[in-house]
mmCIF file of C-alpha atoms in Angstrom:
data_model
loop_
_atom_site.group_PDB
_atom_site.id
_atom_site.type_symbol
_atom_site.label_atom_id
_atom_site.label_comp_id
_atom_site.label_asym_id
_atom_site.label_seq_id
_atom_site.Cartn_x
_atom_site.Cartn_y
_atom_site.Cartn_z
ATOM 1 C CA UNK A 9 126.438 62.299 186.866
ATOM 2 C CA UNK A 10 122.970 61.932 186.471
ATOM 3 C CA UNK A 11 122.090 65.983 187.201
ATOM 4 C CA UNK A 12 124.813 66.864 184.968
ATOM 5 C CA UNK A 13 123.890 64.133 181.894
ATOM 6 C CA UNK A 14 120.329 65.280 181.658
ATOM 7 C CA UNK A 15 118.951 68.077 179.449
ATOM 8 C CA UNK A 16 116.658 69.315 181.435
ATOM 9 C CA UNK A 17 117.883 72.601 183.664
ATOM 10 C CA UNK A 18 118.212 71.167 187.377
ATOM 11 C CA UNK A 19 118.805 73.791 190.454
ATOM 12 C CA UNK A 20 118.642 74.675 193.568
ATOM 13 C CA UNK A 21 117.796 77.734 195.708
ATOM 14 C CA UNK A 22 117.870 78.099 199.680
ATOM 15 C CA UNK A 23 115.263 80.365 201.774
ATOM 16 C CA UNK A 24 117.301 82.951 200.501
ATOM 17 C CA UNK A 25 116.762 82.923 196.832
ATOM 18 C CA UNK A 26 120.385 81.854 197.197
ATOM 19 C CA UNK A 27 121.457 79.295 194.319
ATOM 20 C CA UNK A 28 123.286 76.617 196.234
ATOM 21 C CA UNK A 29 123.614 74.195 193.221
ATOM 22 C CA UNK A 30 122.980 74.188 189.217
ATOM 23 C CA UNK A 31 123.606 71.595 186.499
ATOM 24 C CA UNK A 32 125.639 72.110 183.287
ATOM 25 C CA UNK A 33 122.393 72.287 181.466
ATOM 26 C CA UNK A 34 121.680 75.273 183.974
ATOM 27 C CA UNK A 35 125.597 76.788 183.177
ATOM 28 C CA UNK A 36 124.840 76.152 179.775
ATOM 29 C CA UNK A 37 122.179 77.718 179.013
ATOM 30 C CA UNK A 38 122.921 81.052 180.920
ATOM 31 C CA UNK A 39 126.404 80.864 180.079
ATOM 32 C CA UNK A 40 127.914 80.722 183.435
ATOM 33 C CA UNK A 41 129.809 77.966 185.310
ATOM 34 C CA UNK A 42 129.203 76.731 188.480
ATOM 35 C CA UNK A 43 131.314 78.830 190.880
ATOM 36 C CA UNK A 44 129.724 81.882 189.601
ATOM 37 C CA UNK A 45 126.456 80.315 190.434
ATOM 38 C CA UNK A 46 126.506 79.500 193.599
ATOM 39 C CA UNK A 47 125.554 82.193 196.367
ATOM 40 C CA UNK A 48 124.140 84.270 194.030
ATOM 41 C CA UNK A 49 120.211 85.248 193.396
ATOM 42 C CA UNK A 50 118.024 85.595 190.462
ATOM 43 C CA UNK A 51 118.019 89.542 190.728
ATOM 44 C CA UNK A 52 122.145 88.883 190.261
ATOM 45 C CA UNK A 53 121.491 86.402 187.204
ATOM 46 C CA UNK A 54 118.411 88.143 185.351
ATOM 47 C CA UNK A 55 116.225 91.540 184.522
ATOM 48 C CA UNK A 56 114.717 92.756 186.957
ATOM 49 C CA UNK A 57 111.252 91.342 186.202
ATOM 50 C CA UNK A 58 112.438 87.852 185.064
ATOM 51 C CA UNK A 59 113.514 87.786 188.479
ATOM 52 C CA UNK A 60 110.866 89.144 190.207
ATOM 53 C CA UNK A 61 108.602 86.740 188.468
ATOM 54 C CA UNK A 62 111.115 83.531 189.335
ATOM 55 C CA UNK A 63 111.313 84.926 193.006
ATOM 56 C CA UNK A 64 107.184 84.892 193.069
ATOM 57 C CA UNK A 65 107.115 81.456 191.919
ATOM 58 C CA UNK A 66 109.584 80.005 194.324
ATOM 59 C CA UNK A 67 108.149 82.032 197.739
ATOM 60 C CA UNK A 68 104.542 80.054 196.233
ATOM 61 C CA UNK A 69 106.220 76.962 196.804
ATOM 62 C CA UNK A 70 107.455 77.864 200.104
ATOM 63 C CA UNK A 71 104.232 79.056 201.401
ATOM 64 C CA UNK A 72 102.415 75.987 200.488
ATOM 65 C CA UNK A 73 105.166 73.155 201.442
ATOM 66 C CA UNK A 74 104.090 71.695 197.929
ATOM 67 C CA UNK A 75 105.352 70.773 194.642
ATOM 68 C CA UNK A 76 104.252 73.169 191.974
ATOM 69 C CA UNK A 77 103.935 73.090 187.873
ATOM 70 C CA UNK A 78 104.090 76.513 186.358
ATOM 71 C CA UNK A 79 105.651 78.127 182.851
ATOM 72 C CA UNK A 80 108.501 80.809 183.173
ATOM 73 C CA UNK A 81 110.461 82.416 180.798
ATOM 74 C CA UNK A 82 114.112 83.210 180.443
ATOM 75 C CA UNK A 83 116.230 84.894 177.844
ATOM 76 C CA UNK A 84 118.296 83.374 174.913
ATOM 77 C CA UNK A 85 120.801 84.472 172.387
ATOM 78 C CA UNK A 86 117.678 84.138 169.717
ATOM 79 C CA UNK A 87 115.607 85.486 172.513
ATOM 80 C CA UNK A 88 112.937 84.640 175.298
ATOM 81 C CA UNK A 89 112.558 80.982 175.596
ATOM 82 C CA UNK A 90 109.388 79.463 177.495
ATOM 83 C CA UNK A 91 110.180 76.724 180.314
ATOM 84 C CA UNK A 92 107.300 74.474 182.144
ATOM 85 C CA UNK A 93 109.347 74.231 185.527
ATOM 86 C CA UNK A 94 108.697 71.762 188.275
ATOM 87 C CA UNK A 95 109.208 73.163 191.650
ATOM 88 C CA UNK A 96 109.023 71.424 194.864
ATOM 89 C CA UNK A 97 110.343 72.084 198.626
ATOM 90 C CA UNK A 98 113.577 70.134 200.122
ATOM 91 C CA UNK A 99 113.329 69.404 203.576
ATOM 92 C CA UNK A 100 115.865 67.985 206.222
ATOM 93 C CA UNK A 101 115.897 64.963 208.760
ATOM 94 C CA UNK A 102 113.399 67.220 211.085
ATOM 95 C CA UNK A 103 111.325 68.415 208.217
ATOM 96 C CA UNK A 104 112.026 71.793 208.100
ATOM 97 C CA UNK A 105 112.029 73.336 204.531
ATOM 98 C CA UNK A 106 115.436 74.160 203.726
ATOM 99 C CA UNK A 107 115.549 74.701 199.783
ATOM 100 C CA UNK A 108 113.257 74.759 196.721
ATOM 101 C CA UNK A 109 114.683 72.126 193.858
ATOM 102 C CA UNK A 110 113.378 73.149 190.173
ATOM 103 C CA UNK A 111 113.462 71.206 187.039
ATOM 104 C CA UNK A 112 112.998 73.202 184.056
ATOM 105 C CA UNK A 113 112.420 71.910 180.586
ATOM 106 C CA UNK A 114 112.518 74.198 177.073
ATOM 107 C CA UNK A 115 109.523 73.999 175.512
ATOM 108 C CA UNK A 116 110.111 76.986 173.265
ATOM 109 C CA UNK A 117 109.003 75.142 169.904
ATOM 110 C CA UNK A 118 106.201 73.681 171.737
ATOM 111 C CA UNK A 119 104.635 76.977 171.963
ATOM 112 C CA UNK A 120 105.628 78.705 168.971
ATOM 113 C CA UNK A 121 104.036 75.157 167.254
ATOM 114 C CA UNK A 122 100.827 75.699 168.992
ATOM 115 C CA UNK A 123 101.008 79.541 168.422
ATOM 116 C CA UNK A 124 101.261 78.681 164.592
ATOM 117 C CA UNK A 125 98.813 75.976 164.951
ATOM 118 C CA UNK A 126 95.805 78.304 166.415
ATOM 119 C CA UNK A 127 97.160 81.018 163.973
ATOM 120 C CA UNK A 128 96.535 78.469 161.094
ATOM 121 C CA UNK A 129 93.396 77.906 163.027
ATOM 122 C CA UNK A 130 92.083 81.294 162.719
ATOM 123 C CA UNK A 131 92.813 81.363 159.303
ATOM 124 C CA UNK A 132 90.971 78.363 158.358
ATOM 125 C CA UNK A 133 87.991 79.430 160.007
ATOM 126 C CA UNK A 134 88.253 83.096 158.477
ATOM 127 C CA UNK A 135 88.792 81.139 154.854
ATOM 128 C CA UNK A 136 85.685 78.779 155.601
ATOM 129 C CA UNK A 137 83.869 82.064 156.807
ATOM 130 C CA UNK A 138 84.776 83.852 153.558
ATOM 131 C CA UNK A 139 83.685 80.479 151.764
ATOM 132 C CA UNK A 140 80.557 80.837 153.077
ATOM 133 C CA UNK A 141 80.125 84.237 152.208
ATOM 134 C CA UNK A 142 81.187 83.596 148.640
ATOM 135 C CA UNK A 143 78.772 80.503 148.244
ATOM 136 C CA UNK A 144 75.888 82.504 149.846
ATOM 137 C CA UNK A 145 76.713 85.112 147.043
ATOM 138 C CA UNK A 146 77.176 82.877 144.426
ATOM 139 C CA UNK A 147 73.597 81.285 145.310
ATOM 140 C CA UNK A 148 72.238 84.720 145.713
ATOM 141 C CA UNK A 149 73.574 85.597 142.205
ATOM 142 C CA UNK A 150 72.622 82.788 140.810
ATOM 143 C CA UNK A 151 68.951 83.232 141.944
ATOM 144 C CA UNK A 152 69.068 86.374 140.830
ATOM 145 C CA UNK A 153 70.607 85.453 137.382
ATOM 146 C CA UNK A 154 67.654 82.841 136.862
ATOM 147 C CA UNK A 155 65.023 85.563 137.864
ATOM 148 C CA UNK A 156 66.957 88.336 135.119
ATOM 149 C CA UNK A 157 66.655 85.171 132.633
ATOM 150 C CA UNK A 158 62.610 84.477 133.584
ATOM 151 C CA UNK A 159 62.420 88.311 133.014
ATOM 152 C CA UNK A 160 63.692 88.059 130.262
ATOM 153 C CA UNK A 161 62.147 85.562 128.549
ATOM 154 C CA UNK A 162 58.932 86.944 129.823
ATOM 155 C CA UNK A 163 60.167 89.913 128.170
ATOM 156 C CA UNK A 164 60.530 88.159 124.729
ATOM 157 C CA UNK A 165 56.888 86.162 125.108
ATOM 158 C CA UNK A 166 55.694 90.480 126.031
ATOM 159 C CA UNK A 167 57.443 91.559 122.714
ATOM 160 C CA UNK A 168 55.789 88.560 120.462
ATOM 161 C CA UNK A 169 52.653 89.069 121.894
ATOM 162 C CA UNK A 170 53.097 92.717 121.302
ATOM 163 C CA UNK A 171 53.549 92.108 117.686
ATOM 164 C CA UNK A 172 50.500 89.943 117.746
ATOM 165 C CA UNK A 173 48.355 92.575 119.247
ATOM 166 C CA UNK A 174 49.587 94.647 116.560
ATOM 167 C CA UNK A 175 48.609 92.205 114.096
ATOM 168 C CA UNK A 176 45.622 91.806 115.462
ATOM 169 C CA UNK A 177 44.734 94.933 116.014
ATOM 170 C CA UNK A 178 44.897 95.653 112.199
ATOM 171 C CA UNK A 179 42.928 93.432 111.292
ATOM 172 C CA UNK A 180 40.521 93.942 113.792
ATOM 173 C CA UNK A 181 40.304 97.644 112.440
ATOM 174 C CA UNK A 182 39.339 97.123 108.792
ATOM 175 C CA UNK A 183 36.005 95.092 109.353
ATOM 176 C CA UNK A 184 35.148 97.892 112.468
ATOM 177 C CA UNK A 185 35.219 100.730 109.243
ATOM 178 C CA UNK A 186 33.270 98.314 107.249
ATOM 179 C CA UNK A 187 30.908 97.979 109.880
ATOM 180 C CA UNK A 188 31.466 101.552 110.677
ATOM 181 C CA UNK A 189 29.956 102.468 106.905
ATOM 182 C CA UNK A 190 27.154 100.192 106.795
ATOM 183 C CA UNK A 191 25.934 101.673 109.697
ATOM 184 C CA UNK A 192 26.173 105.252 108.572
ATOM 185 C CA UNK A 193 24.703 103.996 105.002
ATOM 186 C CA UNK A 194 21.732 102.312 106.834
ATOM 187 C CA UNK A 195 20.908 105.432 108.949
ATOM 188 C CA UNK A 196 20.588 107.403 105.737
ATOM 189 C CA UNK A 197 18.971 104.717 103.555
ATOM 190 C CA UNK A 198 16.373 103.536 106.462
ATOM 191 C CA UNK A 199 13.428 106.319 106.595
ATOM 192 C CA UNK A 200 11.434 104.940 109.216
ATOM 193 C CA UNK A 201 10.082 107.139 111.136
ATOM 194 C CA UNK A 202 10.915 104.851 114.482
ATOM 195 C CA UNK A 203 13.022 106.851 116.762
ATOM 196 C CA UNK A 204 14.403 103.453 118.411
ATOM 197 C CA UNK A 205 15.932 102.605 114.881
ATOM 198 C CA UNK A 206 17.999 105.586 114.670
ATOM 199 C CA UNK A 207 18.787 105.301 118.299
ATOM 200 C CA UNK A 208 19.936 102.111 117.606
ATOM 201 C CA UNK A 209 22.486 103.281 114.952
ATOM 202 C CA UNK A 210 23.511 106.021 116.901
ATOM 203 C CA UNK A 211 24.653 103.138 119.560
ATOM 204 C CA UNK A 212 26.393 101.466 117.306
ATOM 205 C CA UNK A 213 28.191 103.792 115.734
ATOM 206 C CA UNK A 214 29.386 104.758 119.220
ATOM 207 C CA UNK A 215 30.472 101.621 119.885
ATOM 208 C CA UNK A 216 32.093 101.002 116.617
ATOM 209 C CA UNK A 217 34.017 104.783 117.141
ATOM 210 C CA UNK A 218 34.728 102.955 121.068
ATOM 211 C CA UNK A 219 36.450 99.864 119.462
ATOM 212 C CA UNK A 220 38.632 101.780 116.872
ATOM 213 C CA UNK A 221 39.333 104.085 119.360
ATOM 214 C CA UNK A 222 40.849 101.087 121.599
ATOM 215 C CA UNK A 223 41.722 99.550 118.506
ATOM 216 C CA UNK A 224 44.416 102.622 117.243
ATOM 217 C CA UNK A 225 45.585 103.115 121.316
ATOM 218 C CA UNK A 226 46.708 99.238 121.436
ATOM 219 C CA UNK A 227 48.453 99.485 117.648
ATOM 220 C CA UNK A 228 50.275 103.177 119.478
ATOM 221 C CA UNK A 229 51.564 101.274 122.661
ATOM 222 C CA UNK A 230 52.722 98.245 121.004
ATOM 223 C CA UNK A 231 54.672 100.121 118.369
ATOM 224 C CA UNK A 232 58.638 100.994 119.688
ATOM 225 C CA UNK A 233 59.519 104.205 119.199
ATOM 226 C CA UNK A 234 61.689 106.800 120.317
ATOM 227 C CA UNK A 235 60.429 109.312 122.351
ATOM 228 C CA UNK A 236 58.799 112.091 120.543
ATOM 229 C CA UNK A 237 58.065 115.066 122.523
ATOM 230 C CA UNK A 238 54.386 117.310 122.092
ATOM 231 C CA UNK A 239 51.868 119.485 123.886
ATOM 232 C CA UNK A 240 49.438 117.122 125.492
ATOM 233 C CA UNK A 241 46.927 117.315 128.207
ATOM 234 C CA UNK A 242 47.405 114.827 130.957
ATOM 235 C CA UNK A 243 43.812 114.048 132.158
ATOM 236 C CA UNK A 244 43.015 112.843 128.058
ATOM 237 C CA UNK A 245 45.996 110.560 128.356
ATOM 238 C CA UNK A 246 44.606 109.398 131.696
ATOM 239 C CA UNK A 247 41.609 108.525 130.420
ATOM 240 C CA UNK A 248 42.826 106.530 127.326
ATOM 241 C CA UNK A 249 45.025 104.354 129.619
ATOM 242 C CA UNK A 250 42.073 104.227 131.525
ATOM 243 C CA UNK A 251 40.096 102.422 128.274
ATOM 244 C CA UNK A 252 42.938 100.222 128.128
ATOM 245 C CA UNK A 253 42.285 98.515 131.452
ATOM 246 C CA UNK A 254 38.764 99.220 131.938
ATOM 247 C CA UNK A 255 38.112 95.322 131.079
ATOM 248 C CA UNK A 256 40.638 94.846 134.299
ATOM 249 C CA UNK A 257 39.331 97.301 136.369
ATOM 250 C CA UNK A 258 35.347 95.589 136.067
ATOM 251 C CA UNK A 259 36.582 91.765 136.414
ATOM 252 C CA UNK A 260 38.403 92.446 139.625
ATOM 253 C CA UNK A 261 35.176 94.289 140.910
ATOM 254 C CA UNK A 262 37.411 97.784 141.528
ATOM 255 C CA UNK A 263 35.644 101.137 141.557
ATOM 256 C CA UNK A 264 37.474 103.704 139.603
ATOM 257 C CA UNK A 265 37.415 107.068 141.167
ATOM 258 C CA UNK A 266 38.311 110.685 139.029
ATOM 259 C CA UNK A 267 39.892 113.725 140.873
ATOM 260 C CA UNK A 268 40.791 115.791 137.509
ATOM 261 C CA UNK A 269 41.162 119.101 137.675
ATOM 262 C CA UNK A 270 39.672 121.225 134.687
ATOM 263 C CA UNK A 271 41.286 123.344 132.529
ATOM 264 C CA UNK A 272 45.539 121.978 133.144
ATOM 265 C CA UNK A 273 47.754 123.419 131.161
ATOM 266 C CA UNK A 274 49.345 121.532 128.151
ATOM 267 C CA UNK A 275 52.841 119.371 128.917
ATOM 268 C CA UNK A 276 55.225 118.557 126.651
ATOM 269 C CA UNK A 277 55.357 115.205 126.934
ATOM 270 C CA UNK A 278 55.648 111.738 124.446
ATOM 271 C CA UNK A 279 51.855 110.413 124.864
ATOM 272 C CA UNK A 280 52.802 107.233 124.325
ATOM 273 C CA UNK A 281 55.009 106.453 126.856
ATOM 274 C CA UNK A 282 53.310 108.581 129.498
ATOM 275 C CA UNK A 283 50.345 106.001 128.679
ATOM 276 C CA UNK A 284 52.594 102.877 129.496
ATOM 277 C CA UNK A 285 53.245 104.856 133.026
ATOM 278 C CA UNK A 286 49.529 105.165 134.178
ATOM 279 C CA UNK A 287 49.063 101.483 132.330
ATOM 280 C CA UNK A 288 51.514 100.281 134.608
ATOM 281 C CA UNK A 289 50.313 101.841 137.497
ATOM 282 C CA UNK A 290 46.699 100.833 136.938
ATOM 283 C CA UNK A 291 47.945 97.115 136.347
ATOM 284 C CA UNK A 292 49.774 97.226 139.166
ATOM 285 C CA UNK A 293 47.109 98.992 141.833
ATOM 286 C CA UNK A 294 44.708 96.006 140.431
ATOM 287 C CA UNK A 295 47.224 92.991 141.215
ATOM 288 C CA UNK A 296 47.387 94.793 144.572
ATOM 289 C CA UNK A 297 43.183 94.948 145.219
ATOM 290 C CA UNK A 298 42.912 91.137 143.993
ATOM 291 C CA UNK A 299 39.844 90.785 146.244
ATOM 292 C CA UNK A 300 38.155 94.305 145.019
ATOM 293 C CA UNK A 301 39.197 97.769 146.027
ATOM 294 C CA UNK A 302 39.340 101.635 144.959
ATOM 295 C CA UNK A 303 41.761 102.980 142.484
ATOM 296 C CA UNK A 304 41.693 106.741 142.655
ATOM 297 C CA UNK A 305 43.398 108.846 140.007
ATOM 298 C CA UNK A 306 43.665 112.723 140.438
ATOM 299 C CA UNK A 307 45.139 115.535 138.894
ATOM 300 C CA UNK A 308 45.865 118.640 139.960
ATOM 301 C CA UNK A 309 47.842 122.141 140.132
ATOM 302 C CA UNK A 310 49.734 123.134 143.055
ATOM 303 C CA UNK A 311 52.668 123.985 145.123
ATOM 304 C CA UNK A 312 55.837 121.776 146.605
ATOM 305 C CA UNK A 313 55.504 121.054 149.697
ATOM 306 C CA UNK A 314 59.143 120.615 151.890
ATOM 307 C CA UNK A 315 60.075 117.602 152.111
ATOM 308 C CA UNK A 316 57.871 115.867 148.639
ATOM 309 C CA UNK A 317 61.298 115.381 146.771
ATOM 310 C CA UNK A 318 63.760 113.775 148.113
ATOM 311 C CA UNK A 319 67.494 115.987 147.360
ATOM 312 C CA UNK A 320 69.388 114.002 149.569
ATOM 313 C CA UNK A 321 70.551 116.641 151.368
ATOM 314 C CA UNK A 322 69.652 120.486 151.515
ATOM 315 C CA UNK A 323 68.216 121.757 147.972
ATOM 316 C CA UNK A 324 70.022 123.688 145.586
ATOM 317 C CA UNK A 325 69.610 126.235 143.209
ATOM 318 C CA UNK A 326 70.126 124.105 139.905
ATOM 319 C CA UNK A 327 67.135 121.047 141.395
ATOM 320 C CA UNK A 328 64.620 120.958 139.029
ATOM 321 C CA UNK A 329 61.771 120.535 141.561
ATOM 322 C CA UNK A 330 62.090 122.957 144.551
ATOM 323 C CA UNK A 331 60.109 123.636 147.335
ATOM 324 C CA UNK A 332 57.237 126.390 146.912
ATOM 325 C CA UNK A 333 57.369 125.620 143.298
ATOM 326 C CA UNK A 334 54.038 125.219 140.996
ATOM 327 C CA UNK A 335 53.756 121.958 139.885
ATOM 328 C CA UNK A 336 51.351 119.650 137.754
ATOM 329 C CA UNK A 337 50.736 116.794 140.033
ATOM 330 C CA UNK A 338 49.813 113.079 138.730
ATOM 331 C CA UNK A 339 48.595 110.985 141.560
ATOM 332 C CA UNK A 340 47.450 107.570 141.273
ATOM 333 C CA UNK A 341 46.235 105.508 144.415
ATOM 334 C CA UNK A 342 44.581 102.469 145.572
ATOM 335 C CA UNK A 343 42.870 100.598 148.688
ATOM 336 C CA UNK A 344 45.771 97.386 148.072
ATOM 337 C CA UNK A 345 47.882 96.053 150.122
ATOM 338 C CA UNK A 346 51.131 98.507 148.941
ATOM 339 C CA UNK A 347 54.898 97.429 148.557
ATOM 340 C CA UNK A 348 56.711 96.162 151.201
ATOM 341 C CA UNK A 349 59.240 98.611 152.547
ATOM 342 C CA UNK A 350 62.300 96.600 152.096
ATOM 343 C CA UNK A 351 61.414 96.093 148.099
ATOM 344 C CA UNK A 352 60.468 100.529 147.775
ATOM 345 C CA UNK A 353 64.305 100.741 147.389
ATOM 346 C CA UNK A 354 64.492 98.359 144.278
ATOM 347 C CA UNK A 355 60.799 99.600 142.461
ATOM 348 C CA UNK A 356 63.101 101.463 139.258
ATOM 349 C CA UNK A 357 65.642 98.510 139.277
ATOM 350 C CA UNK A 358 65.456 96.753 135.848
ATOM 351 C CA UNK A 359 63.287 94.105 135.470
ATOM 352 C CA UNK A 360 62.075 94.263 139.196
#
């Protein structure tokens, strides 16, 4: 009564593999009664290697003379359902092993409930992963977000001073002509014979033609514009953005060095702008040589080398720079400390 009022699956098997008794749990659950049970193996009962495996199991049990826990499956109507079977040797009055008694117990939902539960597992830690990822971009865009706005605003302070300097400028300009024509009217009013005085005026006037010179190249780079195209030669707008940051180039103790060729051929070119690219250049070679240093500017006439311009892949017909062909070169260089390699890629990003 008690083998047959249970719910877990109760049998028996001799030496054999024979079954020699099952409960209705057992009959149940394979859909067989008990007189087509008995006698019969698991190879009669079950594929092939269902049975093999059940067959394995018991001979364990038999070689060791000791109870064993183990899983097994068996099929189902809604398909393979997992068992954790106790198995342990009978013995009779002498000892002698006679039969192997197992008690099976379903624990299907069990496993498909932890199966779920590691599944739900993974997910959460892929979510939490992806969580992370998001925050770490949301930080990361947020950084860079407050450095665009810094830039920005820099960018606005740039454009007011710009105006300034413009201002400025202007009205630095009208006392330099007034000063400009009292010195010509003294050097043809004074008479002296005293070489020093005319050398004197001579100095002046230099330096007055200096200032308005610097004077008229700070009221052209502050003005926007769009870009207006002429013949110019390079090396003179090298050497006006040169004036421009000569003050720089003294206070941070940096030798300037000239490699210009003589006698370039005219580019067409907007002045103006090409002047902002050497100023930034310059400006940027000096932040680099903060201690002192050697900024070197050259120009010269020449041929591509392979390998100077990067196609990204093999050249074609249509690139506007090829190899072998004659080209103006620009070259600025200084004795800083250079870019780090992992910021080269970002150097034409905006506002970098």
């Amino acid at each position: 009564a008690i083998l047959d009022n249970t719910s877990s699956v109760i049998y028996m098997k001799n030496t054999e593999g024979q079954y020699i008794l099952a409960n209705r749990a057992f009959e149940k659950l394979f859909h067989v009664k008990g007189g087509e049970i008995t006698g019969k193996t698991d190879h009669e009962l079950f594929p092939r290697e269902m049975a093999d495996a059940f067959r394995a199991n018991d001979a364990r049990v038999l070689a060791s003379s000791t109870p064993l826990q183990l899983e097994e499956v068996a099929p189902q109507d809604d398909g393979p359902h997992t068992f954790i079977s106790v198995k342990f040797p009978l013995r009779d009055p002498s000892g002698k092993v006679y039969a192997v008694c197992g008690i099976a117990t379903d624990i299907t939902d069990r496993k498909q409930s932890e199966a779920q539960l590691k599944q739900i597992n993974e997910d959460l830690s892929k979510s939490q992963k992806a969580l992370l990822r998001a925050l770490a971009d949301v930080r990361r865009s947020h950084e860079e977000l407050k450095a665009t706005q810094l830039t920005l605003i820099q960018a606005e302070k740039m454009k007011s001073i710009g105006a300034l300097a413009a201002g400025v400028a202007h009205e630095v300009k009208n006392p330099l002509q007034t000063i400009l024509m009292g010195v010509r009217f003294l050097g043809k009013a004074i008479a002296a014979p005293d070489e020093n005085v005319q050398m004197v005026l001579a100095d002046m006037r230099a330096a007055v033609a200096r200032a308005d010179e610097i004077v008229k190249g700070l009221l052209e780079f502050s003005a926007p514009r769009e870009l207006v195209l002429s013949s110019e030669d390079i090396n003179a707008i090298i050497e006006q953005s040169v004036r421009m940051v000569n003050y720089d180039l003294t206070d941070n103790r940096i030798e300037l060095v000239r490699e210009l060729a003589a006698n370039l051929p005219t580019l067409r070119l907007d002045k103006t702008k090409m002047e902002q690219v050497f100023i930034n250049l310059f400006m940027n070679a000096i932040h680099a040589m903060s201690n002192g240093g050697t900024l070197t500017v050259r120009t010269q006439v020449r041929w591509l080398q392979r390998g100077e311009i990067d196609h990204s892949g093999e050249e074609q017909e249509a690139d506007p720079y090829r190899t072998g062909q004659m080209v103006l070169a620009a070259e600025v260089d200084d004795t800083g400390h250079g870019i780090p390699e992992e910021k080269l890629v970002k150097i034409f990003d905006p506002f970098f």
